[in-house]
Short mmCIF file of C-alpha atoms in Angstrom, two decimals:
data_model
loop_
_atom_site.label_atom_id
_atom_site.label_comp_id
_atom_site.label_asym_id
_atom_site.label_seq_id
_atom_site.Cartn_x
_atom_site.Cartn_y
_atom_site.Cartn_z
CA MET A 1169 22.17 -1.68 -4.03
CA THR A 1170 22.29 -0.37 -7.61
CA ILE A 1171 19.19 1.31 -8.96
CA GLU A 1172 18.72 2.33 -12.58
CA ASN A 1173 16.75 5.39 -13.60
CA ILE A 1174 14.10 4.68 -16.26
CA SER A 1175 12.24 7.98 -16.59
CA VAL A 1176 12.18 11.54 -15.23
CA ASN A 1177 9.33 14.07 -15.39
CA LYS A 1178 9.15 17.45 -13.69
CA SER A 1179 5.85 18.04 -11.89
CA PHE A 1180 4.73 20.91 -9.63
CA GLY A 1181 8.33 22.00 -9.14
CA GLY A 1182 9.42 18.53 -8.05
CA TRP A 1183 10.37 15.38 -9.89
CA HIS A 1184 8.60 12.12 -10.69
CA LYS A 1185 11.10 9.37 -11.39
CA GLN A 1186 10.94 5.64 -12.14
CA TYR A 1187 13.69 3.20 -11.21
CA SER A 1188 14.44 -0.48 -11.59
CA HIS A 1189 16.60 -2.62 -9.34
CA GLN A 1190 17.37 -6.25 -8.59
CA SER A 1191 15.48 -7.30 -5.46
CA LYS A 1192 17.26 -9.77 -3.20
CA VAL A 1193 14.03 -10.44 -1.30
CA LEU A 1194 11.90 -11.12 -4.39
CA ASN A 1195 14.64 -12.72 -6.53
CA CYS A 1196 13.73 -10.66 -9.59
CA ALA A 1197 13.97 -7.21 -11.12
CA MET A 1198 11.52 -4.71 -9.66
CA ARG A 1199 10.36 -1.23 -10.56
CA PHE A 1200 9.21 1.63 -8.35
CA ALA A 1201 8.25 5.27 -8.82
CA ILE A 1202 9.13 8.14 -6.52
CA TYR A 1203 7.91 11.72 -6.40
CA LEU A 1204 10.39 14.15 -4.84
CA PRO A 1205 8.85 17.52 -3.88
CA PRO A 1206 10.64 20.82 -4.61
CA HIS A 1207 11.89 21.00 -1.01
CA VAL A 1208 14.69 18.51 -1.74
CA SER A 1209 16.42 20.99 -4.08
CA SER A 1210 17.52 22.95 -1.01
CA GLY A 1211 18.98 19.87 0.63
CA GLN A 1212 16.03 19.28 2.94
CA LYS A 1213 15.23 15.70 3.85
CA VAL A 1214 11.50 15.00 3.50
CA PRO A 1215 9.19 12.33 4.94
CA VAL A 1216 7.85 9.54 2.74
CA LEU A 1217 4.37 8.22 2.03
CA TYR A 1218 4.43 4.66 0.69
CA TRP A 1219 1.49 3.95 -1.61
CA LEU A 1220 0.40 0.35 -2.27
CA SER A 1221 -1.79 -0.18 -5.33
CA GLY A 1222 -4.54 -2.71 -6.01
CA LEU A 1223 -5.07 -5.76 -8.18
CA THR A 1224 -3.70 -5.55 -11.74
CA CYS A 1225 -2.00 -2.20 -11.02
CA THR A 1226 1.65 -1.16 -11.27
CA ASP A 1227 3.63 1.80 -9.94
CA GLU A 1228 2.06 4.00 -12.62
CA ASN A 1229 -1.64 3.97 -11.73
CA PHE A 1230 -1.49 6.12 -8.63
CA MET A 1231 1.15 8.56 -9.90
CA GLN A 1232 -0.77 9.26 -13.11
CA LYS A 1233 -4.39 9.16 -11.93
CA ALA A 1234 -4.67 10.17 -8.26
CA GLY A 1235 -3.81 13.86 -8.56
CA ALA A 1236 -1.60 13.61 -5.50
CA LEU A 1237 1.57 15.34 -6.71
CA ARG A 1238 0.32 18.91 -6.36
CA ILE A 1239 -0.47 18.42 -2.67
CA ALA A 1240 2.72 16.43 -2.04
CA ALA A 1241 4.68 19.33 -3.57
CA GLU A 1242 2.93 21.81 -1.27
CA LEU A 1243 3.39 19.73 1.88
CA GLY A 1244 6.92 18.56 1.16
CA ILE A 1245 6.15 14.84 1.19
CA ALA A 1246 7.86 12.29 -1.04
CA ILE A 1247 5.65 9.52 -2.43
CA VAL A 1248 6.96 6.05 -3.26
CA ALA A 1249 4.82 3.68 -5.34
CA PRO A 1250 6.17 0.14 -5.76
CA ASP A 1251 4.84 -2.49 -8.12
CA THR A 1252 2.15 -4.85 -6.82
CA SER A 1253 4.07 -8.11 -7.24
CA PRO A 1254 7.21 -9.77 -8.53
CA ARG A 1255 7.32 -10.06 -12.31
CA GLY A 1256 9.45 -11.58 -15.04
CA GLU A 1257 10.55 -14.83 -16.57
CA GLY A 1258 10.47 -17.68 -14.09
CA VAL A 1259 8.11 -15.90 -11.67
CA ALA A 1260 5.08 -18.03 -10.81
CA ASN A 1261 1.82 -16.77 -12.27
CA ASP A 1262 -1.84 -17.65 -12.75
CA GLU A 1263 -4.21 -16.96 -15.62
CA ALA A 1264 -6.67 -15.16 -13.31
CA TYR A 1265 -6.23 -11.46 -12.50
CA ASP A 1266 -6.48 -12.01 -8.73
CA LEU A 1267 -3.52 -14.37 -8.24
CA GLY A 1268 0.10 -14.19 -9.33
CA MET A 1269 1.61 -11.24 -11.16
CA GLY A 1270 -0.16 -8.02 -10.25
CA ALA A 1271 -1.71 -9.71 -7.21
CA GLY A 1272 1.01 -10.11 -4.59
CA PHE A 1273 -1.34 -9.22 -1.69
CA TYR A 1274 1.63 -7.89 0.31
CA VAL A 1275 2.24 -11.19 2.10
CA ASN A 1276 5.26 -13.46 2.50
CA ALA A 1277 4.27 -16.61 0.64
CA THR A 1278 5.15 -19.88 2.34
CA GLN A 1279 3.83 -22.30 -0.31
CA ALA A 1280 5.53 -23.48 -3.51
CA PRO A 1281 5.83 -22.24 -6.20
CA TRP A 1282 4.95 -18.82 -4.82
CA ASN A 1283 7.47 -18.70 -1.97
CA ARG A 1284 10.48 -18.33 -4.29
CA HIS A 1285 9.46 -14.81 -5.33
CA TYR A 1286 6.31 -13.63 -3.54
CA GLN A 1287 7.77 -12.00 -0.41
CA MET A 1288 6.05 -8.67 -0.85
CA TYR A 1289 5.62 -8.03 2.88
CA ASP A 1290 9.38 -8.07 3.50
CA TYR A 1291 9.99 -6.06 0.36
CA ILE A 1292 7.65 -3.25 1.41
CA VAL A 1293 8.57 -3.20 5.10
CA ASN A 1294 12.35 -3.56 4.84
CA GLU A 1295 14.09 -3.79 1.48
CA LEU A 1296 12.40 -0.95 -0.39
CA PRO A 1297 12.61 1.63 2.46
CA ASN A 1298 16.28 0.78 2.91
CA ILE A 1299 16.85 1.53 -0.78
CA ILE A 1300 14.82 4.74 -0.68
CA GLU A 1301 16.50 6.10 2.45
CA ALA A 1302 19.99 5.32 1.09
CA ALA A 1303 19.46 6.74 -2.41
CA PHE A 1304 17.26 9.81 -1.93
CA PRO A 1305 17.09 12.90 0.33
CA VAL A 1306 14.36 11.53 2.60
CA SER A 1307 14.06 11.11 6.35
CA ASP A 1308 13.07 8.01 8.29
CA LYS A 1309 9.59 9.45 8.92
CA ARG A 1310 7.15 7.21 7.04
CA ALA A 1311 3.42 6.87 6.43
CA ILE A 1312 1.64 4.19 4.43
CA SER A 1313 -1.51 4.17 2.31
CA GLY A 1314 -3.12 2.17 -0.46
CA HIS A 1315 -6.18 1.14 -2.44
CA SER A 1316 -8.18 -2.11 -2.43
CA MET A 1317 -5.60 -4.93 -2.25
CA GLY A 1318 -3.10 -2.17 -1.49
CA GLY A 1319 -5.38 -0.78 1.20
CA HIS A 1320 -5.31 -4.22 2.77
CA GLY A 1321 -1.51 -4.16 2.53
CA ALA A 1322 -1.20 -0.66 4.00
CA LEU A 1323 -3.40 -1.44 7.00
CA THR A 1324 -1.84 -4.82 7.78
CA ILE A 1325 1.70 -3.48 7.45
CA GLY A 1326 0.89 -0.42 9.55
CA LEU A 1327 -0.80 -2.51 12.22
CA ARG A 1328 2.08 -4.99 12.38
CA ASN A 1329 4.78 -2.29 12.42
CA PRO A 1330 3.41 0.69 14.38
CA GLU A 1331 6.93 1.77 15.32
CA ARG A 1332 7.83 2.30 11.64
CA TYR A 1333 4.91 4.50 10.53
CA SER A 1334 3.45 7.76 11.78
CA SER A 1335 0.01 7.01 10.28
CA MET A 1336 -1.82 4.73 7.86
CA SER A 1337 -4.75 5.15 5.51
CA ALA A 1338 -6.65 3.28 2.83
CA PHE A 1339 -9.21 3.67 0.08
CA SER A 1340 -11.66 0.77 -0.31
CA PRO A 1341 -9.43 -1.74 1.49
CA ILE A 1342 -10.09 -5.48 1.72
CA CYS A 1343 -10.74 -5.24 5.45
CA ASN A 1344 -11.44 -8.87 6.31
CA PRO A 1345 -9.66 -10.98 3.66
CA VAL A 1346 -10.01 -14.23 5.61
CA LYS A 1347 -13.76 -13.95 4.89
CA ALA A 1348 -13.58 -12.42 1.38
CA PRO A 1349 -13.34 -14.37 -1.91
CA TRP A 1350 -10.23 -12.46 -3.06
CA GLY A 1351 -8.49 -13.08 0.23
CA LYS A 1352 -9.49 -16.71 0.57
CA LYS A 1353 -8.15 -17.52 -2.90
CA ALA A 1354 -4.86 -15.66 -2.48
CA PHE A 1355 -4.19 -16.76 1.09
CA ALA A 1356 -4.89 -20.42 0.31
CA ALA A 1357 -2.38 -20.29 -2.54
CA TYR A 1358 0.30 -18.20 -0.87
CA LEU A 1359 -0.05 -19.27 2.78
CA GLY A 1360 -1.57 -22.76 2.66
CA LYS A 1361 -4.48 -24.39 4.44
CA ASP A 1362 -3.70 -23.25 8.00
CA LYS A 1363 -6.12 -20.37 8.44
CA THR A 1364 -4.43 -19.18 11.62
CA ALA A 1365 -1.57 -18.04 9.37
CA TRP A 1366 -4.07 -16.00 7.35
CA GLU A 1367 -5.08 -13.91 10.39
CA SER A 1368 -1.66 -12.24 10.57
CA TYR A 1369 -2.55 -10.54 7.27
CA ASP A 1370 -6.12 -9.57 8.17
CA SER A 1371 -6.47 -5.93 9.26
CA SER A 1372 -9.69 -6.53 11.19
CA GLU A 1373 -8.08 -9.32 13.23
CA LEU A 1374 -4.95 -7.23 13.78
CA MET A 1375 -6.87 -4.11 14.77
CA ARG A 1376 -8.96 -6.04 17.26
CA LYS A 1377 -5.78 -7.37 18.95
CA ALA A 1378 -3.53 -4.30 18.62
CA THR A 1379 -1.71 -2.96 21.68
CA LEU A 1380 0.19 -0.11 19.99
CA PHE A 1381 -1.92 2.36 18.02
CA ILE A 1382 -1.18 4.71 15.13
CA PRO A 1383 -3.80 7.01 13.57
CA ALA A 1384 -5.81 5.33 10.80
CA LYS A 1385 -8.07 6.78 8.11
CA VAL A 1386 -10.26 4.73 5.74
CA ASP A 1387 -12.56 6.02 3.00
CA GLN A 1388 -15.01 3.79 1.15
CA GLY A 1389 -17.34 4.46 -1.75
CA GLY A 1390 -20.96 3.60 -1.05
CA ALA A 1391 -21.60 2.58 -4.67
CA ASP A 1392 -18.56 0.28 -4.82
CA ASP A 1393 -19.51 -2.99 -6.55
CA PHE A 1394 -17.10 -4.89 -4.26
CA LEU A 1395 -18.32 -3.35 -1.00
CA LYS A 1396 -20.49 -6.16 0.36
CA ASP A 1397 -18.67 -9.33 -0.67
CA GLN A 1398 -15.02 -8.32 -0.82
CA LEU A 1399 -14.27 -5.21 1.27
CA LYS A 1400 -16.34 -5.46 4.49
CA PRO A 1401 -15.42 -2.14 6.20
CA GLU A 1402 -18.07 -2.79 8.86
CA VAL A 1403 -15.88 -5.61 10.24
CA LEU A 1404 -12.91 -3.25 10.58
CA GLU A 1405 -15.10 -0.61 12.21
CA ALA A 1406 -16.38 -3.16 14.74
CA ALA A 1407 -12.82 -4.25 15.54
CA ALA A 1408 -11.79 -0.63 16.14
CA LYS A 1409 -14.73 -0.06 18.49
CA ILE A 1410 -13.92 -3.20 20.49
CA ASN A 1411 -10.32 -2.11 20.96
CA GLY A 1412 -10.72 1.65 21.08
CA TYR A 1413 -8.52 1.98 18.01
CA PRO A 1414 -8.19 5.53 16.56
CA LEU A 1415 -9.86 4.81 13.22
CA GLN A 1416 -11.60 7.42 11.06
CA LEU A 1417 -13.90 5.56 8.65
CA ALA A 1418 -16.22 7.29 6.20
CA ILE A 1419 -18.63 5.91 3.59
CA HIS A 1420 -19.13 8.29 0.65
CA GLU A 1421 -22.43 7.73 -1.11
CA GLY A 1422 -22.35 7.49 -4.90
CA TYR A 1423 -18.61 6.85 -5.21
CA ASP A 1424 -17.29 3.63 -6.74
CA HIS A 1425 -14.00 1.68 -6.61
CA SER A 1426 -12.15 3.72 -9.23
CA TYR A 1427 -9.52 6.45 -9.27
CA TYR A 1428 -12.35 8.97 -9.68
CA PHE A 1429 -13.05 8.18 -6.03
CA ILE A 1430 -9.40 8.26 -4.96
CA SER A 1431 -8.71 11.56 -6.70
CA SER A 1432 -11.74 13.11 -4.98
CA PHE A 1433 -10.34 12.51 -1.48
CA ILE A 1434 -6.58 12.10 -1.88
CA GLU A 1435 -5.92 15.64 -0.63
CA GLU A 1436 -7.64 14.79 2.67
CA HIS A 1437 -5.43 11.73 3.05
CA LEU A 1438 -2.21 13.60 2.34
CA ARG A 1439 -3.11 16.34 4.82
CA PHE A 1440 -4.02 13.66 7.38
CA HIS A 1441 -0.58 12.09 7.01
CA ASP A 1442 1.15 15.46 7.05
CA GLN A 1443 -0.31 16.21 10.49
CA HIS A 1444 1.28 13.07 11.92
CA LEU A 1445 4.53 13.01 9.93
CA ASN A 1446 5.38 16.47 11.24
CA LYS A 1447 4.55 15.90 14.91
#
């Protein structure tokens, strides 16, 4: 797999880099960002945190706004931030912000015209890590995190692949997409009318049925405009209690859905993952 470097910036003794590559899974060119902490300069292989962003975002939002690089440099954790969907000429799209480009929802689409490109689940779980582990000085120790739509993706991917990740976390995730307007719209388009297929991408359903557990951390802003109708953390919390799942869930009063919220608590998330990546 050939990857092409787009940009390089030194940060906290490490390096933030952007790359493009041709994705076989998504049938289009894709871009990702990676932060390599200073530890790699001595030849050390470091663990990786995969960050999945939310609706309308790209690889740049988290790297520029979250304030995560200082802590990643201290802890010796690489961070990989992929794009949120396939893009480019010939890729199916919709005029609305919550479907199509920028809104891949981290599923494998089964319905035309989306199924030709929108295989974000396979891209995140298999293709991208294979590229990262072949091209960079990283280990096969992985954690996964994300925000909003990306929080949904991080939790569902972690729950479906507990053998691949040491831990998972999310900010303001869409916890019960089969019952949320964003999820209903996207799943109907990408997955079709059979709602049983939707449940395999619903973190609350997956957590309730899980048999293998990995540590999970979720933070939610209490003043989030999307809290009641779209995010539904209380459903995830109920699922965890039913199953005895090791979920840490906190509601932070006054915080909204923005990167002001993420940047306030990102250090806690990175230190949470560090504890489990280094076990």
